[in-house]
Coordinates of C-alpha atoms in Angstrom, one line a residue:
M15 CA 30.7 -14.5 40.1
E16 CA 27.9 -12.1 39.0
F17 CA 24.5 -12.8 40.6
T18 CA 21.9 -14.3 38.3
T19 CA 18.2 -14.8 38.7
R20 CA 18.5 -18.5 37.9
P21 CA 21.2 -21.1 37.4
T22 CA 22.5 -21.9 34.0
L23 CA 21.3 -25.5 33.5
K24 CA 23.9 -28.1 32.8
G25 CA 23.5 -31.7 31.6
T26 CA 24.2 -34.2 28.9
F27 CA 20.8 -35.5 27.7
G28 CA 19.0 -32.5 26.2
M29 CA 18.3 -28.8 26.8
V30 CA 15.4 -26.6 25.8
S31 CA 14.8 -22.9 26.2
S32 CA 11.7 -21.1 25.1
T33 CA 9.5 -18.1 25.8
H34 CA 6.8 -20.3 27.6
W35 CA 7.3 -23.0 30.2
L36 CA 4.7 -25.3 28.6
A37 CA 6.5 -25.2 25.2
S38 CA 9.8 -25.9 26.9
Q39 CA 8.5 -28.9 28.9
C40 CA 6.7 -30.4 25.9
A41 CA 9.9 -30.2 23.8
M42 CA 11.6 -31.9 26.7
A43 CA 8.9 -34.6 26.8
V44 CA 9.7 -35.3 23.1
L45 CA 13.4 -35.7 23.9
E46 CA 12.5 -38.0 26.8
D47 CA 10.4 -40.1 24.4
G48 CA 13.3 -40.7 22.1
G49 CA 12.8 -37.8 19.7
N50 CA 15.6 -35.5 18.6
A51 CA 16.0 -31.7 18.8
F52 CA 14.1 -31.2 15.6
D53 CA 11.1 -33.3 16.7
A54 CA 11.2 -31.4 20.0
A55 CA 11.3 -28.0 18.2
V56 CA 8.3 -28.8 16.1
A57 CA 6.2 -29.9 19.1
A58 CA 7.1 -26.8 21.0
G59 CA 6.3 -24.6 18.0
F60 CA 2.8 -25.9 17.8
V61 CA 2.3 -25.6 21.6
L62 CA 3.4 -21.9 21.3
H63 CA 0.5 -21.3 18.8
V64 CA -1.9 -22.4 21.6
V65 CA -0.3 -20.9 24.7
E66 CA 1.0 -17.6 23.2
P67 CA -1.8 -16.9 20.6
H68 CA -1.2 -13.2 21.0
L69 CA 2.4 -13.7 19.8
N70 CA 2.2 -16.3 17.0
G71 CA 0.0 -18.7 15.1
P72 CA 0.0 -21.4 12.4
A73 CA -0.6 -18.9 9.6
G74 CA 2.3 -16.7 10.7
E75 CA 6.0 -17.3 9.9
V76 CA 9.1 -18.8 11.3
P77 CA 12.8 -18.7 10.3
I78 CA 14.7 -21.7 11.6
I79 CA 18.4 -22.2 11.8
L80 CA 19.5 -25.8 12.3
A81 CA 22.8 -27.6 12.8
P82 CA 22.5 -31.3 12.4
A83 CA 25.1 -33.3 14.3
G84 CA 28.1 -33.6 11.9
G85 CA 26.2 -31.7 9.1
E86 CA 26.1 -28.2 7.7
V87 CA 24.2 -25.3 9.2
R88 CA 21.1 -24.5 7.2
V89 CA 18.3 -22.0 7.3
V90 CA 14.6 -23.0 6.8
C91 CA 12.8 -20.0 5.3
G92 CA 9.3 -20.0 6.8
Q93 CA 8.5 -16.5 5.6
G94 CA 5.8 -16.6 3.0
V95 CA 5.7 -14.3 -0.1
A96 CA 3.3 -11.6 -1.1
P97 CA 0.3 -13.0 -3.0
A98 CA 0.1 -12.5 -6.8
G99 CA -2.4 -9.8 -6.3
A100 CA -0.5 -7.8 -3.7
S101 CA 1.1 -5.2 -5.9
V102 CA 2.0 -1.6 -5.1
Q103 CA -0.5 -0.4 -7.7
H104 CA -3.4 -2.3 -6.1
Y105 CA -2.7 -0.8 -2.6
R106 CA -2.1 2.7 -4.0
G107 CA -5.4 2.3 -5.9
L108 CA -7.1 1.9 -2.6
G109 CA -5.7 5.2 -1.4
L110 CA -3.1 3.7 0.9
E111 CA 0.4 5.1 1.6
L112 CA 1.4 2.2 3.8
V113 CA 0.2 -1.4 4.1
P114 CA -2.3 -1.6 6.9
G115 CA -0.9 -3.0 10.2
T116 CA -3.9 -5.4 10.6
G117 CA -6.4 -7.1 8.3
P118 CA -6.2 -9.3 5.2
L119 CA -4.4 -6.7 3.0
A120 CA -1.4 -7.3 5.3
A121 CA -1.5 -11.1 4.9
A122 CA 1.4 -12.8 3.2
V123 CA 1.2 -16.4 2.2
P124 CA 1.3 -18.2 5.5
G125 CA 4.7 -19.8 6.2
A126 CA 5.0 -21.3 9.6
F127 CA 3.1 -24.5 9.2
D128 CA 5.0 -25.6 6.1
A129 CA 8.4 -24.7 7.6
W130 CA 7.7 -26.9 10.6
M131 CA 6.6 -29.7 8.3
L132 CA 9.7 -29.4 6.2
L133 CA 11.9 -29.6 9.4
L134 CA 10.0 -32.6 10.7
R135 CA 10.1 -34.5 7.4
D136 CA 13.8 -34.1 6.7
H137 CA 15.4 -33.9 10.1
G138 CA 12.9 -35.3 12.6
T139 CA 12.1 -38.9 13.5
R140 CA 8.6 -38.7 15.1
H141 CA 5.2 -39.0 13.4
L142 CA 3.1 -35.9 12.9
A143 CA 0.6 -37.1 15.4
D144 CA 3.4 -37.6 18.0
V145 CA 4.4 -33.9 17.8
L146 CA 0.9 -32.4 17.4
K147 CA -0.6 -34.2 20.4
Y148 CA 0.7 -31.7 22.9
A149 CA -0.8 -28.7 21.1
I150 CA -4.1 -30.6 20.6
G151 CA -4.2 -31.5 24.3
Y152 CA -3.8 -27.9 25.4
A153 CA -6.3 -26.5 22.8
E154 CA -8.9 -29.2 23.6
D155 CA -8.5 -29.7 27.3
G156 CA -7.4 -26.2 28.1
H157 CA -4.4 -24.4 29.6
A158 CA -4.1 -21.6 32.2
P159 CA -3.2 -18.6 30.0
V160 CA -0.5 -16.1 31.0
E161 CA -1.6 -12.6 32.0
N162 CA -0.6 -11.1 28.7
V163 CA -3.2 -13.1 26.8
A164 CA -5.9 -11.5 28.9
A165 CA -4.3 -8.0 28.6
T166 CA -4.1 -8.3 24.8
V167 CA -7.7 -9.6 24.4
E168 CA -9.0 -6.9 26.7
S169 CA -7.2 -4.2 24.7
V170 CA -9.0 -5.3 21.5
R171 CA -12.3 -6.3 23.1
D172 CA -14.2 -3.5 21.4
L173 CA -12.8 -4.4 18.0
F174 CA -13.7 -8.1 18.5
E175 CA -17.2 -7.4 19.7
K176 CA -18.1 -4.9 17.0
E177 CA -16.1 -6.1 14.0
W178 CA -14.0 -9.3 14.4
V179 CA -16.9 -11.4 15.8
S180 CA -15.2 -14.7 15.0
S181 CA -12.4 -13.7 17.2
A182 CA -14.8 -12.8 20.0
E183 CA -16.3 -16.3 19.8
V184 CA -12.9 -17.8 20.6
Y185 CA -11.3 -15.3 22.9
L186 CA -14.3 -13.8 24.6
P187 CA -16.4 -16.8 25.5
A188 CA -19.5 -15.6 27.4
G189 CA -18.0 -12.1 27.1
R190 CA -15.1 -12.9 29.4
V191 CA -11.4 -12.6 28.5
P192 CA -9.1 -15.6 29.2
R193 CA -7.8 -15.3 32.8
P194 CA -4.8 -16.9 34.6
G195 CA -6.0 -19.7 36.8
R196 CA -9.0 -20.5 34.5
L197 CA -8.7 -23.1 31.8
F198 CA -8.9 -21.6 28.3
R199 CA -9.7 -23.7 25.3
N200 CA -9.6 -23.3 21.6
Q201 CA -11.8 -26.1 20.4
A202 CA -11.8 -25.0 16.8
L203 CA -8.0 -25.2 16.6
A204 CA -8.0 -28.7 18.2
A205 CA -10.6 -29.8 15.7
T206 CA -8.5 -28.5 12.8
W207 CA -5.5 -30.5 13.8
R208 CA -7.6 -33.6 14.5
R209 CA -9.2 -33.3 11.1
L210 CA -5.8 -32.9 9.5
L211 CA -4.5 -36.0 11.1
A212 CA -7.6 -38.0 10.1
E213 CA -7.2 -36.9 6.5
V214 CA -3.6 -38.0 6.3
E215 CA -3.9 -41.2 8.3
G216 CA -4.0 -43.4 5.2
A217 CA -1.2 -41.7 3.3
G218 CA 1.5 -44.2 4.0
D219 CA 4.7 -43.9 6.1
R220 CA 5.9 -41.1 8.3
E221 CA 7.2 -38.9 5.5
A222 CA 4.2 -39.5 3.3
R223 CA 1.8 -38.4 6.0
I224 CA 3.8 -35.2 6.5
E225 CA 3.7 -34.6 2.8
A226 CA 0.0 -35.2 2.8
A227 CA -0.5 -32.7 5.6
R228 CA 1.4 -30.1 3.6
E229 CA -1.0 -30.7 0.7
V230 CA -4.0 -30.3 2.9
W231 CA -2.6 -26.9 4.1
R232 CA -1.9 -25.8 0.5
R233 CA -4.9 -27.2 -1.4
G234 CA -7.4 -28.8 1.1
F235 CA -9.9 -27.6 3.7
I236 CA -7.3 -25.3 5.4
A237 CA -6.4 -23.5 2.2
E238 CA -10.0 -23.0 1.3
A239 CA -10.9 -21.6 4.7
L240 CA -7.9 -19.2 4.7
V241 CA -8.9 -17.9 1.2
R242 CA -12.5 -17.4 2.3
Q243 CA -11.4 -15.4 5.2
A244 CA -9.1 -13.2 3.1
A245 CA -12.1 -12.3 0.9
R246 CA -14.2 -11.1 3.8
P247 CA -14.2 -7.3 4.2
T248 CA -12.3 -6.6 7.4
M249 CA -11.8 -3.4 9.4
D250 CA -8.0 -2.7 9.6
T251 CA -5.8 0.1 10.9
S252 CA -6.7 2.3 7.9
G253 CA -10.1 2.7 9.6
E254 CA -11.8 1.1 6.6
R255 CA -12.9 -2.4 5.6
H256 CA -10.8 -4.1 3.0
T257 CA -10.5 -7.6 1.5
G258 CA -7.2 -9.3 1.0
T259 CA -5.4 -10.7 -2.0
L260 CA -4.6 -14.2 -0.9
A261 CA -5.8 -16.8 -3.4
L262 CA -5.7 -20.6 -3.6
A263 CA -3.1 -20.4 -6.3
D264 CA -0.8 -18.5 -3.9
L265 CA -1.0 -21.2 -1.3
A266 CA -0.6 -24.0 -3.8
A267 CA 2.5 -22.4 -5.3
W268 CA 4.6 -21.7 -2.2
S269 CA 6.6 -23.9 0.1
A270 CA 9.2 -23.5 2.7
T271 CA 12.8 -23.8 1.5
Y272 CA 16.3 -24.4 2.6
E273 CA 19.2 -21.9 2.1
A274 CA 22.7 -21.3 3.3
P275 CA 23.0 -18.9 6.2
A276 CA 24.6 -15.5 6.0
T277 CA 27.8 -15.7 8.1
Y278 CA 30.5 -13.5 9.6
D279 CA 33.7 -14.6 11.4
W280 CA 34.7 -12.7 14.5
N281 CA 37.5 -13.6 16.9
G282 CA 37.2 -17.3 16.3
W283 CA 33.4 -17.3 16.3
T284 CA 31.2 -17.7 13.2
L285 CA 27.7 -16.2 13.5
C286 CA 25.0 -17.7 11.3
K287 CA 21.9 -15.8 10.4
A288 CA 19.0 -15.9 7.9
G289 CA 19.7 -13.8 4.8
P290 CA 18.8 -10.2 4.1
W291 CA 15.1 -11.0 3.5
S292 CA 15.3 -10.9 7.3
Q293 CA 17.1 -8.3 9.5
G294 CA 19.5 -11.1 10.5
P295 CA 22.6 -9.6 8.8
V296 CA 22.2 -6.5 11.0
L297 CA 23.9 -8.6 13.8
L298 CA 26.7 -9.5 11.4
Q299 CA 27.1 -5.8 10.3
Q300 CA 27.3 -4.7 13.9
L301 CA 30.1 -7.2 14.6
A302 CA 31.9 -6.1 11.4
L303 CA 31.7 -2.4 12.7
L304 CA 33.4 -3.2 16.0
P305 CA 37.0 -1.9 16.5
P306 CA 39.7 -4.4 17.4
E307 CA 39.7 -3.3 21.1
L308 CA 36.4 -2.9 22.9
P309 CA 35.7 -0.6 25.9
A310 CA 34.9 -2.1 29.3
H311 CA 31.7 -4.2 29.1
G312 CA 28.7 -2.2 30.3
S313 CA 30.5 1.2 30.4
A314 CA 29.0 4.3 28.8
E315 CA 31.7 4.1 26.1
Y316 CA 30.8 0.5 25.4
V317 CA 27.0 1.2 25.2
H318 CA 27.7 4.3 23.0
L319 CA 29.8 2.3 20.6
L320 CA 27.2 -0.4 20.2
V321 CA 24.3 2.0 19.8
E322 CA 26.1 4.0 17.2
G323 CA 27.1 0.9 15.3
C324 CA 23.6 -0.3 15.4
K325 CA 22.3 2.9 13.9
L326 CA 24.6 2.5 10.9
A327 CA 23.7 -1.2 10.4
M328 CA 20.0 -0.4 10.7
A329 CA 20.3 2.5 8.2
D330 CA 21.8 0.0 5.8
R331 CA 18.9 -2.4 6.5
E332 CA 16.5 0.2 5.4
A333 CA 18.4 1.1 2.2
W334 CA 19.6 -2.4 1.1
Y335 CA 17.8 -5.3 2.7
G336 CA 14.8 -7.0 1.1
D337 CA 13.7 -9.7 -1.4
A338 CA 12.6 -7.4 -4.3
A339 CA 16.2 -6.6 -5.5
P340 CA 19.7 -8.1 -5.2
V341 CA 21.3 -7.2 -1.8
P342 CA 25.1 -6.3 -1.8
L343 CA 25.7 -8.4 1.3
A344 CA 29.3 -9.2 0.5
E345 CA 30.1 -5.5 0.3
L346 CA 28.1 -4.7 3.4
L347 CA 30.2 -7.2 5.4
S348 CA 33.6 -6.4 3.7
D349 CA 36.5 -5.0 5.7
G350 CA 37.0 -1.9 3.5
Y351 CA 33.3 -0.9 3.8
N352 CA 33.2 -1.3 7.5
T353 CA 36.5 0.5 8.1
A354 CA 35.1 3.5 6.4
R355 CA 31.7 3.2 8.2
R356 CA 33.5 2.8 11.6
A357 CA 35.1 6.2 11.1
L358 CA 31.6 7.8 11.3
V359 CA 31.3 6.8 15.0
D360 CA 32.7 9.5 17.2
G361 CA 32.1 10.5 20.8
T362 CA 28.7 12.0 20.3
A363 CA 25.3 10.5 19.5
S364 CA 24.2 10.7 15.9
H365 CA 20.6 11.8 15.3
E366 CA 20.8 11.1 11.6
L367 CA 19.9 8.2 9.3
R368 CA 23.1 7.4 7.5
P369 CA 22.9 4.4 5.0
G370 CA 26.2 3.6 3.2
S371 CA 27.0 3.2 -0.4
P372 CA 28.4 -0.3 -0.9
G373 CA 30.2 -0.6 -4.2
G374 CA 29.5 3.0 -4.9
R375 CA 25.7 2.5 -5.1
A376 CA 23.5 5.4 -4.0
P377 CA 21.1 4.4 -1.2
R378 CA 17.4 5.1 -1.7
L379 CA 14.8 5.2 1.0
S380 CA 11.0 5.6 1.1
R381 CA 10.0 9.1 2.4
H382 CA 8.2 7.3 5.1
A383 CA 11.6 6.2 6.4
H384 CA 12.0 9.7 7.7
V385 CA 8.9 9.9 9.8
V386 CA 9.6 10.8 13.4
A387 CA 7.3 8.9 15.8
T388 CA 4.5 11.0 17.3
D389 CA 1.3 10.4 19.2
E390 CA -0.7 10.3 16.0
P391 CA -1.0 6.7 14.9
G392 CA -1.4 6.2 11.2
S393 CA -0.3 9.7 10.3
S394 CA 1.7 10.1 7.1
P395 CA 4.2 12.7 6.1
P396 CA 3.4 15.3 3.4
G397 CA 4.4 14.0 -0.1
A398 CA 5.1 10.5 1.3
G399 CA 5.4 7.5 -0.9
E400 CA 8.0 8.2 -3.6
P401 CA 11.5 6.9 -2.9
T402 CA 14.2 9.5 -2.7
V403 CA 18.0 9.6 -2.5
A404 CA 18.6 9.1 1.2
K405 CA 18.6 12.3 3.2
R406 CA 19.9 12.8 6.7
V407 CA 17.3 13.5 9.4
G408 CA 18.5 15.9 12.1
G409 CA 17.2 16.7 15.5
V410 CA 15.7 14.6 18.2
G411 CA 12.1 15.5 17.4
G412 CA 8.9 13.8 18.4
V413 CA 7.5 12.8 21.7
G414 CA 6.3 9.4 22.6
G415 CA 6.5 6.6 20.1
I416 CA 4.5 4.3 18.0
G417 CA 4.7 0.6 18.8
G418 CA 4.5 -1.9 15.9
V419 CA 1.1 -3.2 15.3
G420 CA 1.1 -6.9 16.0
E421 CA 4.7 -7.4 17.2
P422 CA 4.9 -5.2 20.3
T423 CA 8.3 -4.7 21.8
A424 CA 9.7 -2.5 24.6
A425 CA 9.0 0.9 26.1
R426 CA 8.6 3.6 23.5
G427 CA 6.6 6.2 25.4
P428 CA 2.9 6.9 25.9
R429 CA 0.7 7.1 22.8
A430 CA -2.9 6.9 21.6
P431 CA -4.4 3.4 21.2
V432 CA -4.3 1.8 17.7
P433 CA -7.2 -0.5 16.6
G434 CA -6.1 -4.1 16.7
E435 CA -2.9 -3.4 18.7
P436 CA -2.2 -4.6 22.2
E437 CA -2.6 -2.0 24.9
V438 CA 0.3 0.1 26.0
A439 CA 0.9 0.8 29.6
A440 CA 1.4 4.2 31.1
D441 CA 5.1 3.5 31.2
G442 CA 5.1 2.8 27.5
G443 CA 5.8 -0.9 27.8
T444 CA 3.5 -3.1 25.7
R445 CA 2.2 -6.4 26.9
G446 CA 3.9 -8.9 24.7
D447 CA 6.5 -9.8 22.1
T448 CA 6.8 -12.7 19.7
C449 CA 8.2 -16.1 20.5
H450 CA 11.5 -18.0 20.5
L451 CA 12.8 -21.5 21.1
D452 CA 16.1 -23.3 21.1
V453 CA 16.9 -27.0 21.5
V454 CA 20.1 -29.1 21.7
D455 CA 20.0 -32.9 22.1
R456 CA 22.4 -35.5 23.3
W457 CA 23.5 -36.3 19.8
G458 CA 24.6 -32.7 19.2
N459 CA 21.7 -31.6 17.0
M460 CA 20.9 -27.9 17.5
V461 CA 18.1 -25.6 16.4
A462 CA 17.0 -22.0 16.9
A463 CA 13.6 -20.7 15.7
T464 CA 11.6 -17.5 16.1
P465 CA 7.9 -18.2 15.4
S466 CA 5.7 -15.1 15.0
G467 CA 2.8 -13.6 13.1
G468 CA -0.7 -14.8 12.8
W469 CA -1.4 -13.5 16.3
L470 CA -4.9 -13.0 17.6
Q471 CA -4.7 -9.2 17.1
S472 CA -3.6 -9.4 13.5
N473 CA -6.7 -10.6 11.7
P474 CA -10.1 -12.1 12.6
V475 CA -10.0 -15.8 13.6
V476 CA -10.8 -18.0 10.6
P477 CA -14.1 -19.5 12.0
E478 CA -13.5 -23.0 10.6
L479 CA -9.9 -23.2 11.8
G480 CA -9.5 -21.4 15.1
F481 CA -6.6 -19.1 14.1
P482 CA -6.1 -15.9 12.1
L483 CA -4.1 -14.9 9.1
G484 CA -0.8 -12.9 9.6
T485 CA 0.2 -9.3 8.8
R486 CA 3.8 -9.5 7.6
L487 CA 3.2 -7.5 4.4
Q488 CA 3.0 -4.4 6.6
M489 CA 6.8 -4.5 6.6
A490 CA 7.0 -3.9 2.8
W491 CA 7.0 -0.4 1.3
L492 CA 4.4 0.9 -1.1
D493 CA 7.2 2.5 -3.2
E494 CA 8.5 1.2 -6.5
G495 CA 12.1 0.1 -6.9
L496 CA 13.2 -0.5 -3.4
P497 CA 14.7 -3.8 -2.1
N498 CA 11.7 -4.0 0.3
S499 CA 9.0 -2.8 -2.1
L500 CA 5.8 -4.8 -1.9
T501 CA 6.3 -7.3 -4.8
P502 CA 4.1 -10.3 -5.8
G503 CA 6.0 -13.5 -5.2
R504 CA 8.6 -11.9 -3.0
R505 CA 9.1 -12.0 0.7
P506 CA 8.5 -8.9 2.9
R507 CA 11.6 -8.2 5.0
T508 CA 11.0 -9.7 8.4
T509 CA 12.4 -8.8 11.8
L510 CA 12.5 -12.4 12.8
T511 CA 16.1 -13.4 13.3
P512 CA 17.3 -16.5 15.2
S513 CA 21.0 -17.1 15.7
L514 CA 23.4 -20.0 15.7
A515 CA 27.1 -19.6 16.7
L516 CA 30.1 -21.7 15.8
R517 CA 33.4 -21.7 17.7
H518 CA 36.3 -22.6 15.5
G519 CA 33.9 -24.0 13.0
V520 CA 31.9 -26.2 15.4
P521 CA 28.3 -25.4 16.4
V522 CA 28.3 -24.4 20.1
M523 CA 25.3 -22.1 20.8
A524 CA 21.7 -21.4 19.5
F525 CA 20.0 -18.3 20.7
G526 CA 17.4 -15.6 19.9
T527 CA 14.7 -13.3 21.3
P528 CA 11.4 -11.8 20.5
G529 CA 11.3 -8.1 20.1
G530 CA 10.8 -6.9 16.5
D531 CA 13.4 -4.3 15.6
Q532 CA 15.2 -4.9 19.0
Q533 CA 16.0 -8.5 18.3
D534 CA 19.5 -8.0 16.7
Q535 CA 20.3 -5.3 19.3
W536 CA 19.6 -7.5 22.3
Q537 CA 21.3 -10.5 20.7
L538 CA 24.5 -8.6 20.0
H539 CA 24.7 -7.5 23.7
F540 CA 24.1 -11.1 24.8
F541 CA 26.5 -12.6 22.4
L542 CA 29.3 -10.2 23.3
A543 CA 28.8 -10.9 27.0
V544 CA 29.2 -14.6 26.3
A545 CA 32.1 -14.2 23.9
L546 CA 34.0 -11.8 26.2
R547 CA 33.3 -13.8 29.3
P548 CA 36.9 -13.8 30.6
Q549 CA 36.9 -10.0 30.6
V550 CA 33.3 -9.4 31.9
R551 CA 33.1 -9.0 35.7
G552 CA 34.6 -12.3 36.5
G553 CA 32.7 -14.1 33.8
L554 CA 29.1 -14.2 32.7
D555 CA 27.7 -17.6 31.8
L556 CA 24.6 -18.0 29.6
Q557 CA 22.1 -16.9 32.3
G558 CA 24.3 -14.1 33.5
A559 CA 24.6 -12.8 29.9
I560 CA 20.8 -12.9 29.6
D561 CA 20.3 -11.2 33.0
A562 CA 22.7 -8.4 32.4
P563 CA 21.2 -4.9 32.0
N564 CA 20.2 -4.4 28.3
W565 CA 19.1 -1.6 26.1
H566 CA 17.9 -0.6 22.6
N567 CA 17.6 2.4 20.3
D568 CA 14.8 3.5 17.9
S569 CA 16.9 5.8 15.7
F570 CA 15.7 4.1 12.5
P571 CA 12.4 3.5 10.8
G572 CA 10.3 0.9 12.7
S573 CA 9.4 -2.2 10.7
F574 CA 5.7 -2.2 11.8
H575 CA 2.9 0.2 10.9
P576 CA 3.1 3.2 11.0
R577 CA 6.9 2.9 10.7
G578 CA 7.9 5.8 13.0
M579 CA 11.3 6.4 14.6
R580 CA 12.9 8.3 17.4
P581 CA 16.3 9.8 16.3
G582 CA 18.8 9.8 19.1
S583 CA 16.8 7.7 21.5
V584 CA 18.2 5.0 23.8
T585 CA 16.1 3.0 26.2
V586 CA 17.9 1.4 29.1
E587 CA 16.9 -0.7 32.1
A588 CA 16.7 1.2 35.4
R589 CA 19.4 -1.2 36.7
T590 CA 21.9 0.6 34.4
P591 CA 24.4 2.5 36.6
P592 CA 23.5 6.2 37.0
E593 CA 27.0 7.3 35.9
V594 CA 26.5 5.4 32.6
V595 CA 23.1 7.1 32.0
A596 CA 24.6 10.5 32.8
E597 CA 27.5 10.0 30.4
L598 CA 25.3 8.8 27.6
R599 CA 23.2 11.9 28.0
R600 CA 26.3 14.1 28.0
R601 CA 27.2 12.5 24.7
G602 CA 23.8 13.6 23.3
H603 CA 21.7 10.4 23.6
D604 CA 18.0 10.9 24.4
V605 CA 18.0 8.3 27.3
I606 CA 14.7 6.8 28.3
I607 CA 14.7 4.8 31.6
G608 CA 12.6 1.7 31.4
D609 CA 11.8 -0.7 34.2
D610 CA 14.4 -2.7 36.0
W611 CA 13.7 -5.8 33.9
S612 CA 12.3 -4.5 30.6
E613 CA 14.9 -5.0 27.9
G614 CA 15.6 -8.3 26.2
R615 CA 13.7 -11.6 25.9
L616 CA 16.6 -14.0 25.2
C617 CA 16.7 -17.8 25.2
A618 CA 19.9 -19.8 24.6
V619 CA 21.2 -23.4 24.6
A620 CA 24.8 -24.4 24.2
R621 CA 27.0 -27.4 23.8
D622 CA 30.7 -27.8 24.7
P623 CA 32.2 -30.0 21.9
A624 CA 35.1 -30.9 24.1
T625 CA 33.1 -32.4 26.9
G626 CA 29.6 -32.9 25.4
V627 CA 28.1 -30.9 28.3
L628 CA 24.9 -29.1 27.4
S629 CA 23.6 -25.9 28.9
A630 CA 20.6 -23.7 28.7
A631 CA 19.2 -20.4 30.1
A632 CA 16.1 -18.3 29.7
N633 CA 14.9 -14.8 30.1
P634 CA 13.4 -13.9 33.6
R635 CA 11.7 -10.8 32.2
G636 CA 8.0 -11.2 31.7
M637 CA 7.8 -14.2 34.1
Q638 CA 7.2 -16.9 31.5
G639 CA 10.4 -17.9 29.7
Y640 CA 11.9 -21.1 31.0
A641 CA 14.8 -23.5 30.3
V642 CA 14.6 -27.2 31.1
G643 CA 17.0 -30.1 30.6
R644 CA 19.0 -32.7 32.2

């Protein structure tokens, strides 16, 4: 058996895996108290707002995939839309070529809170107060923050002290950053949830109170405070102060929704993802591009094949995914289309951006999609802004890389600091990601969720509420006529992409990871390691598949401001065998060696339908993800 950092947990009562041990244990406490997987997930989601405030918040977003026992797999869309005033013309009129990476201009209608409420109302069993009590306790009484909270706050100290003073009041009490081993409190957030519970107490039964809470968020004191904050001139990544477009009518008009998942069948498995308003179908396209026979797991040929397939899928993401135009997803996943695309993969690394032409349609990209990452944050290419027929971009080009503002991922090389963005270490690794959680209960209910956005470095803290607005609009293009053009009432394409897998039609595994553009790369590697278990080094279980050396590439436009890319790059963990690295370089890949444990942030839970045995595993990288269960 392959050595793993931890055992894969086994049991029959319930299993939880998340990116923070407190969230995992609170979810388990809900299960122990008689709640189901959906109750547990909601409780964990609100705890993550408290203990990982640099990675998510109540005004962020969350896609959720759920499989009720005996029911159909569904997606809860917790991605809010662009406000009515968030048009390309408005932003262009401000002299902008890209949506800023921070500040109220980047704020979509908040989606996370309503998505959690919808899940709790329709699939949970607990009262709102029952699931909020854990988050209130940690916000009010304090928790010992992880080191990355301190690192993130320290990296934006100057911004907080000079510009975002409401954030300094929460995250720099007495001028000190939150430190591990010292209790950190967010009294304003605790007060917000206590006031919310008080206002809905007399609303009636469980469902009525949840509905009343949704109304308070949309039209009550929370909505009013969010809109006041959006109207305050705020320094953002453009270097200027801007006001946002969020209005009370935007909050009142939007709610989280259910939809069918996008799916793909592969070797007896069915993978379920959110639709192409997310990057979720990228995982499905990568599976569709695989040949019938795969090279040996972990070999240079195997890594090369997956990297090149990812480049093709991500190029299609840039040309075809979004919410501002119909997406030809059936054609993108069709056998004929992928047979032709598969032929583009040969023995050498491509340094080109090559979107396909599903149904004969000509792909179009923003000119910003061709920007090679440099050390100049915020730089724009000459003549940027007008969409063009997709061109191929040759050459490796560019040194260093630009990490995404607000949703940092893995090593991308040294660079200059960006206002509002977490600090990047000398080795290029940033100090954070987003969040993820998975739960399966004894009844067979299963859920995967990837909460993100509304992080402390995205926008100033709303003084009355204790949390900031999000910045997801930075993912939309300021170009007319693209699937991902900034469009009022439409969702910006998100990187958030939880997964749920069925085996012969039965839900068996929920999984996901933080990591922005890397999410569907790391998830593919994990899934294949599980699915190919009999062929992989004597068999990798869930923990072994998470622990296995991982990698990612940046050969496509980043989703976060300022949207740069590194053609031909592949970042691998230092544990990758030297002969694999040498062969990848011989094939033309620009290989970057990261730390031993630097790629992937996966969580997973599973259920064997034949025996009822539950299992769970969590990422050891970053020293905070944990699985619990019994």
